[in-house]
Tab-separated table of C-alpha atoms in Angstrom:
chain	number	residue	atom	x	y	z
A	1059	MET	CA	-336.848	-82.891	38.968
A	1060	LYS	CA	-336.077	-85.727	41.965
A	1061	LYS	CA	-333.595	-85.475	44.332
A	1062	PHE	CA	-330.775	-87.716	44.270
A	1063	ASN	CA	-330.856	-90.733	46.814
A	1064	LEU	CA	-327.972	-90.084	49.604
A	1065	ILE	CA	-328.438	-94.255	50.497
A	1066	TRP	CA	-328.371	-95.194	46.751
A	1067	GLY	CA	-324.872	-93.250	45.832
A	1068	ILE	CA	-323.297	-94.852	49.065
A	1069	ILE	CA	-324.742	-98.312	47.825
A	1070	ILE	CA	-323.738	-97.686	44.158
A	1071	LEU	CA	-320.023	-96.486	45.040
A	1072	ASN	CA	-320.221	-100.199	47.433
A	1073	VAL	CA	-320.978	-101.981	44.503
A	1074	LEU	CA	-318.972	-100.037	42.213
A	1075	CYS	CA	-315.600	-100.849	44.989
A	1076	TYR	CA	-316.375	-104.827	44.935
A	1077	PHE	CA	-315.141	-104.466	41.380
A	1078	ILE	CA	-312.061	-103.300	42.380
A	1079	PRO	CA	-309.089	-105.734	41.670
A	1080	GLU	CA	-307.576	-108.584	44.610
A	1081	GLU	CA	-304.142	-106.527	44.625
A	1082	THR	CA	-305.611	-103.357	44.749
A	1083	VAL	CA	-308.178	-104.406	47.932
A	1084	LYS	CA	-305.577	-105.807	50.533
A	1085	MET	CA	-304.151	-102.282	50.523
A	1086	LEU	CA	-308.247	-100.849	51.237
A	1087	VAL	CA	-309.270	-103.391	54.155
A	1088	ILE	CA	-308.100	-102.614	58.075
A	1089	ASP	CA	-305.626	-105.537	58.691
A	1090	THR	CA	-304.149	-106.210	62.190
A	1091	SER	CA	-301.116	-107.239	61.087
A	1092	GLU	CA	-299.895	-103.684	60.384
A	1093	SER	CA	-297.583	-103.018	63.258
A	1094	SER	CA	-297.872	-99.303	62.468
A	1095	PHE	CA	-301.805	-97.280	63.344
A	1096	SER	CA	-300.115	-94.039	61.008
A	1097	ASN	CA	-299.878	-96.162	57.880
A	1098	MET	CA	-303.861	-97.756	58.660
A	1099	VAL	CA	-305.682	-93.611	58.317
A	1100	MET	CA	-306.787	-94.247	54.426
A	1101	GLN	CA	-307.900	-98.098	55.506
A	1102	PHE	CA	-309.666	-96.288	58.460
A	1103	PHE	CA	-311.327	-95.325	55.303
A	1104	THR	CA	-312.242	-97.403	52.726
A	1105	TYR	CA	-312.467	-100.850	54.401
A	1106	MET	CA	-317.029	-100.139	54.709
A	1107	PHE	CA	-316.683	-99.785	50.987
A	1108	ILE	CA	-314.953	-103.767	49.932
A	1109	HIS	CA	-317.315	-106.627	50.606
A	1110	HIS	CA	-315.694	-110.365	50.017
A	1111	SER	CA	-318.431	-111.747	47.869
A	1112	VAL	CA	-322.182	-111.118	46.392
A	1113	PHE	CA	-323.521	-112.662	49.081
A	1114	HIS	CA	-321.404	-110.391	51.798
A	1115	LEU	CA	-322.088	-107.123	49.498
A	1116	VAL	CA	-325.913	-107.815	48.115
A	1117	ASN	CA	-326.662	-108.178	52.646
A	1118	ASN	CA	-325.315	-105.550	53.450
A	1119	MET	CA	-326.439	-103.439	50.898
A	1120	ILE	CA	-330.492	-104.436	51.316
A	1121	PHE	CA	-329.210	-103.962	55.310
A	1122	LEU	CA	-328.001	-100.215	54.548
A	1123	TYR	CA	-331.515	-99.501	52.199
A	1124	VAL	CA	-333.288	-100.621	55.524
A	1125	MET	CA	-331.249	-98.992	57.820
A	1126	GLY	CA	-330.631	-95.579	55.964
A	1127	GLU	CA	-334.102	-95.191	54.304
A	1128	THR	CA	-335.854	-95.243	57.356
A	1129	LEU	CA	-333.038	-93.047	59.625
A	1130	LEU	CA	-333.200	-90.208	56.092
A	1131	ILE	CA	-336.979	-89.754	58.625
A	1132	TYR	CA	-335.190	-88.429	61.643
A	1133	ILE	CA	-331.434	-86.337	59.789
A	1134	GLU	CA	-331.083	-84.146	57.220
A	1135	LYS	CA	-329.774	-86.810	54.161
A	1136	TYR	CA	-326.200	-84.770	53.893
A	1137	ILE	CA	-326.148	-85.975	57.983
A	1138	ILE	CA	-326.462	-89.664	56.702
A	1139	VAL	CA	-323.281	-89.806	55.289
A	1140	TRP	CA	-321.156	-87.670	58.197
A	1141	PHE	CA	-322.766	-91.236	60.085
A	1142	TYR	CA	-321.111	-93.353	57.928
A	1143	LEU	CA	-318.408	-92.245	57.725
A	1144	GLN	CA	-318.256	-91.452	61.917
A	1145	ILE	CA	-319.211	-94.683	62.987
A	1146	GLY	CA	-317.390	-96.547	60.615
A	1147	VAL	CA	-314.074	-95.101	61.024
A	1148	VAL	CA	-314.152	-95.038	64.946
A	1149	SER	CA	-315.954	-98.197	64.455
A	1150	GLY	CA	-312.337	-98.871	62.052
A	1151	VAL	CA	-309.998	-97.699	65.027
A	1152	LEU	CA	-311.607	-99.432	67.979
A	1153	PHE	CA	-311.261	-102.633	66.137
A	1154	TYR	CA	-307.421	-102.771	65.074
A	1155	LEU	CA	-307.065	-101.012	68.479
A	1156	LEU	CA	-308.438	-103.915	69.810
A	1157	TYR	CA	-306.721	-107.409	67.795
A	1158	THR	CA	-303.366	-105.639	67.738
A	1159	GLN	CA	-303.432	-104.838	71.825
A	1160	LEU	CA	-304.148	-108.634	71.419
A	1161	GLY	CA	-301.265	-109.737	68.810
A	1162	VAL	CA	-304.488	-111.369	66.608
A	1163	GLU	CA	-303.433	-110.471	63.354
A	1164	THR	CA	-307.075	-110.277	60.921
A	1165	LYS	CA	-308.706	-108.349	58.263
A	1166	LEU	CA	-311.969	-106.279	58.406
A	1167	MET	CA	-313.607	-105.898	55.427
A	1168	GLY	CA	-317.166	-104.105	55.110
A	1169	SER	CA	-319.846	-101.672	55.936
A	1170	SER	CA	-321.901	-103.999	58.703
A	1171	ALA	CA	-320.675	-102.364	61.774
A	1172	VAL	CA	-321.656	-98.808	59.741
A	1173	LEU	CA	-325.419	-100.858	59.369
A	1174	PHE	CA	-325.523	-101.566	62.873
A	1175	GLY	CA	-324.706	-97.749	63.940
A	1176	PHE	CA	-327.276	-97.035	61.560
A	1177	LEU	CA	-329.767	-99.741	63.679
A	1178	GLY	CA	-327.891	-98.224	66.846
A	1179	TYR	CA	-328.968	-94.134	66.077
A	1180	LEU	CA	-332.889	-95.987	65.241
A	1181	THR	CA	-333.273	-97.606	67.714
A	1182	TYR	CA	-332.104	-95.346	71.172
A	1183	ILE	CA	-334.159	-92.308	68.805
A	1184	VAL	CA	-337.345	-94.426	68.324
A	1185	PRO	CA	-337.623	-98.291	69.548
A	1186	ASN	CA	-340.923	-98.925	69.488
A	1187	LYS	CA	-341.393	-97.873	65.299
A	1188	LYS	CA	-341.750	-100.684	63.537
A	1189	VAL	CA	-338.863	-102.370	60.514
A	1190	TYR	CA	-341.014	-104.152	57.698
A	1191	ILE	CA	-339.745	-106.920	56.088
A	1192	LEU	CA	-340.483	-107.966	52.495
A	1193	ASP	CA	-343.654	-106.039	53.345
A	1194	LYS	CA	-345.137	-108.384	55.308
A	1195	TYR	CA	-343.498	-108.835	58.722
A	1196	SER	CA	-343.081	-106.682	61.148
A	1197	ILE	CA	-340.041	-106.494	63.853
A	1198	LYS	CA	-340.061	-103.064	66.712
A	1199	PHE	CA	-336.748	-101.536	66.104
A	1200	LEU	CA	-336.034	-102.886	70.146
A	1201	THR	CA	-336.870	-106.098	69.556
A	1202	PHE	CA	-334.403	-106.327	65.947
A	1203	SER	CA	-331.688	-105.039	67.550
A	1204	ILE	CA	-331.938	-107.617	70.458
A	1205	VAL	CA	-332.133	-110.046	68.257
A	1206	MET	CA	-329.717	-109.126	65.619
A	1207	ILE	CA	-327.133	-108.597	68.830
A	1208	PHE	CA	-327.708	-111.686	70.298
A	1209	ILE	CA	-327.358	-113.498	66.808
A	1210	CYS	CA	-323.703	-112.127	67.547
A	1211	LEU	CA	-322.875	-112.959	70.441
A	1212	ILE	CA	-323.993	-115.937	70.032
A	1213	GLN	CA	-321.929	-116.487	66.980
A	1214	MET	CA	-318.745	-115.323	68.943
A	1215	ALA	CA	-319.394	-117.366	71.350
A	1216	PHE	CA	-318.728	-120.430	68.370
A	1217	ASP	CA	-315.358	-118.467	67.559
A	1218	TYR	CA	-317.868	-117.250	63.782
A	1219	ASN	CA	-316.005	-114.205	62.569
A	1220	PHE	CA	-315.468	-113.123	65.922
A	1221	GLY	CA	-314.265	-110.162	64.610
A	1222	GLY	CA	-316.684	-108.704	61.970
A	1223	ASN	CA	-319.338	-109.307	64.976
A	1224	MET	CA	-317.114	-107.204	67.377
A	1225	ALA	CA	-317.004	-104.592	64.981
A	1226	HIS	CA	-320.939	-104.780	64.516
A	1227	ILE	CA	-320.943	-104.383	68.538
A	1228	PHE	CA	-319.118	-101.538	68.509
A	1229	GLY	CA	-321.152	-99.807	65.413
A	1230	TYR	CA	-323.774	-100.596	67.179
A	1231	THR	CA	-322.965	-98.713	70.410
A	1232	ILE	CA	-321.563	-95.890	68.187
A	1233	GLY	CA	-324.762	-95.635	66.519
A	1234	LEU	CA	-326.414	-95.087	70.571
A	1235	ILE	CA	-323.432	-92.552	71.369
A	1236	LEU	CA	-324.427	-90.290	68.147
A	1237	SER	CA	-328.010	-90.858	69.261
A	1238	ALA	CA	-328.373	-90.303	72.151
A	1239	ILE	CA	-325.957	-86.442	71.201
A	1240	THR	CA	-328.255	-85.414	68.457
A	1241	LYS	CA	-331.432	-86.293	70.671
A	1242	HIS	CA	-330.425	-84.015	73.385
A	1243	ILE	CA	-329.091	-80.880	70.463
A	1244	TYR	CA	-331.547	-80.968	68.459
A	1245	ASN	CA	-334.202	-81.742	71.198
A	1246	LEU	CA	-335.462	-85.229	69.708
A	1247	LYS	CA	-339.380	-86.386	70.916
């Protein structure tokens, strides 16, 4: 019997959460207008499973599949859930702290900060490994990372989804840190 793939489990959970009623969704995303950090604990875990549109969901789930399946080559399958939650929670907390300190009221939802964390992890561990796009085109993780971070910075410069792109950079950085720690602990080559 084939073992359950945790990447597909995370994808299914994200898809199911898309159908949560709008009134409930408002309580599950990170909202910087909420002034009490202690009232936000649940949202630091739930925002990463909520997406605002079908395009947002599909785009993130394709990215999750590609990054997640590649990540499973290098880490144990149960650790990927831990990384997903760890990158997501830390990115969410950093987002919340930054924007409440700046006095900016905004919301954060979606799994892309986590996915950028996966990208950061893979870039540190295997920078020259190629990721294949549509099974035809390939690009090295390091090059792909540079392009993706550059896109985030350009979008931020034009004030397009500044908060979301900041969360991407937080996630990427956390992924780099996690990879450096695990590479050192497990003496990965």
